[in-house]
XYZ file of C-alpha atoms in Angstrom:
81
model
C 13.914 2.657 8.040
C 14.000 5.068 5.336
C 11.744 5.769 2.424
C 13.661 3.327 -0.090
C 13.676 0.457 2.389
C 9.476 1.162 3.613
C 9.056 0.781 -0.924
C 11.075 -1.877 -1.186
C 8.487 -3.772 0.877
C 6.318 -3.043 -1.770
C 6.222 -5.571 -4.889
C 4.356 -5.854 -7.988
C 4.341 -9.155 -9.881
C 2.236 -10.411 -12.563
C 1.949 -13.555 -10.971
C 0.807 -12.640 -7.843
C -2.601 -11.189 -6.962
C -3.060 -10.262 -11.073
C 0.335 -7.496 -10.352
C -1.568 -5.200 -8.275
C 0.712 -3.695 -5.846
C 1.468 -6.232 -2.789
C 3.790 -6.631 0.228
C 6.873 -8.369 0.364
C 5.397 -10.565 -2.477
C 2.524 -12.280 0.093
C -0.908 -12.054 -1.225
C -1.915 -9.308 0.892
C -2.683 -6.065 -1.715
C -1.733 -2.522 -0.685
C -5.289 -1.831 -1.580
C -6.861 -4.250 0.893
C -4.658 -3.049 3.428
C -5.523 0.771 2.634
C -9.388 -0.155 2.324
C -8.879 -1.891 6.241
C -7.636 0.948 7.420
C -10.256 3.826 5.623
C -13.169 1.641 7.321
C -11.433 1.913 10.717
C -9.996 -1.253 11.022
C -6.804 -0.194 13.324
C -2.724 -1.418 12.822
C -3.153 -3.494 15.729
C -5.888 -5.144 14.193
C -4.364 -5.928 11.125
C -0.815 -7.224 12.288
C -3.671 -9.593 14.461
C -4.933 -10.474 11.389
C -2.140 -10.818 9.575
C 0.219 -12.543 11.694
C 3.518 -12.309 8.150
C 2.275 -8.337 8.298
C 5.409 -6.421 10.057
C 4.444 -2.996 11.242
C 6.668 -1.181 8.493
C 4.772 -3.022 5.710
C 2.043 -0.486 7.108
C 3.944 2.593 6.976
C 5.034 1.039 3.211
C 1.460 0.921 2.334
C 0.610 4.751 2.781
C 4.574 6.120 1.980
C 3.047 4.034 -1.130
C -0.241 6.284 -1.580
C 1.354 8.968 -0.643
C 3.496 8.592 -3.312
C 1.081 8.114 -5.619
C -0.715 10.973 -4.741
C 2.108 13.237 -5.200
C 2.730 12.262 -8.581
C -1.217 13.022 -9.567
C -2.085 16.002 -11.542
C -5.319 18.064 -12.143
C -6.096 19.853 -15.082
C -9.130 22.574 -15.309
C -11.055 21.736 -18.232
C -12.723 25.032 -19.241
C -16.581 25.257 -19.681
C -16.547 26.919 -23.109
C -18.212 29.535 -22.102
């Protein structure tokens, strides 16, 4: 699957979950998915969890942050001194 078809996966609505980023339109939010995995909760444990999660929606999520990520800037701000 390439990178189109993993962001496809990813939706944003109004109606669903207040338009934060979600997959495939279920009310499962990249964010939850993202804070799962930062505490250590594995894949396998969330597709167990979330029986309508595919393992692409997964690789979605982070080609998501990653994307995100890539797109931030940082500025210096100088001290004035």
């Amino acid at each position: 699957m390439d990178s189109k078809q993993l962001l496809d996966r990813i939706t944003i609505n109004p109606e669903v979950m207040i338009g934060k980023p979600t997959i495939r339109g279920l009310r499962i939010t990249v964010e939850q998915i993202l804070k799962a995995l930062a505490a250590g909760i594995t894949v396998q444990e969330l597709l167990e969890d979330y029986p309508e999660l595919e393992p692409e929606d997964i690789q979605a999520v982070l080609l998501y942050a990653a994307e995100l990520v890539s797109e931030e800037q940082v500025f210096e701000v100088g001290t004035g001194t």
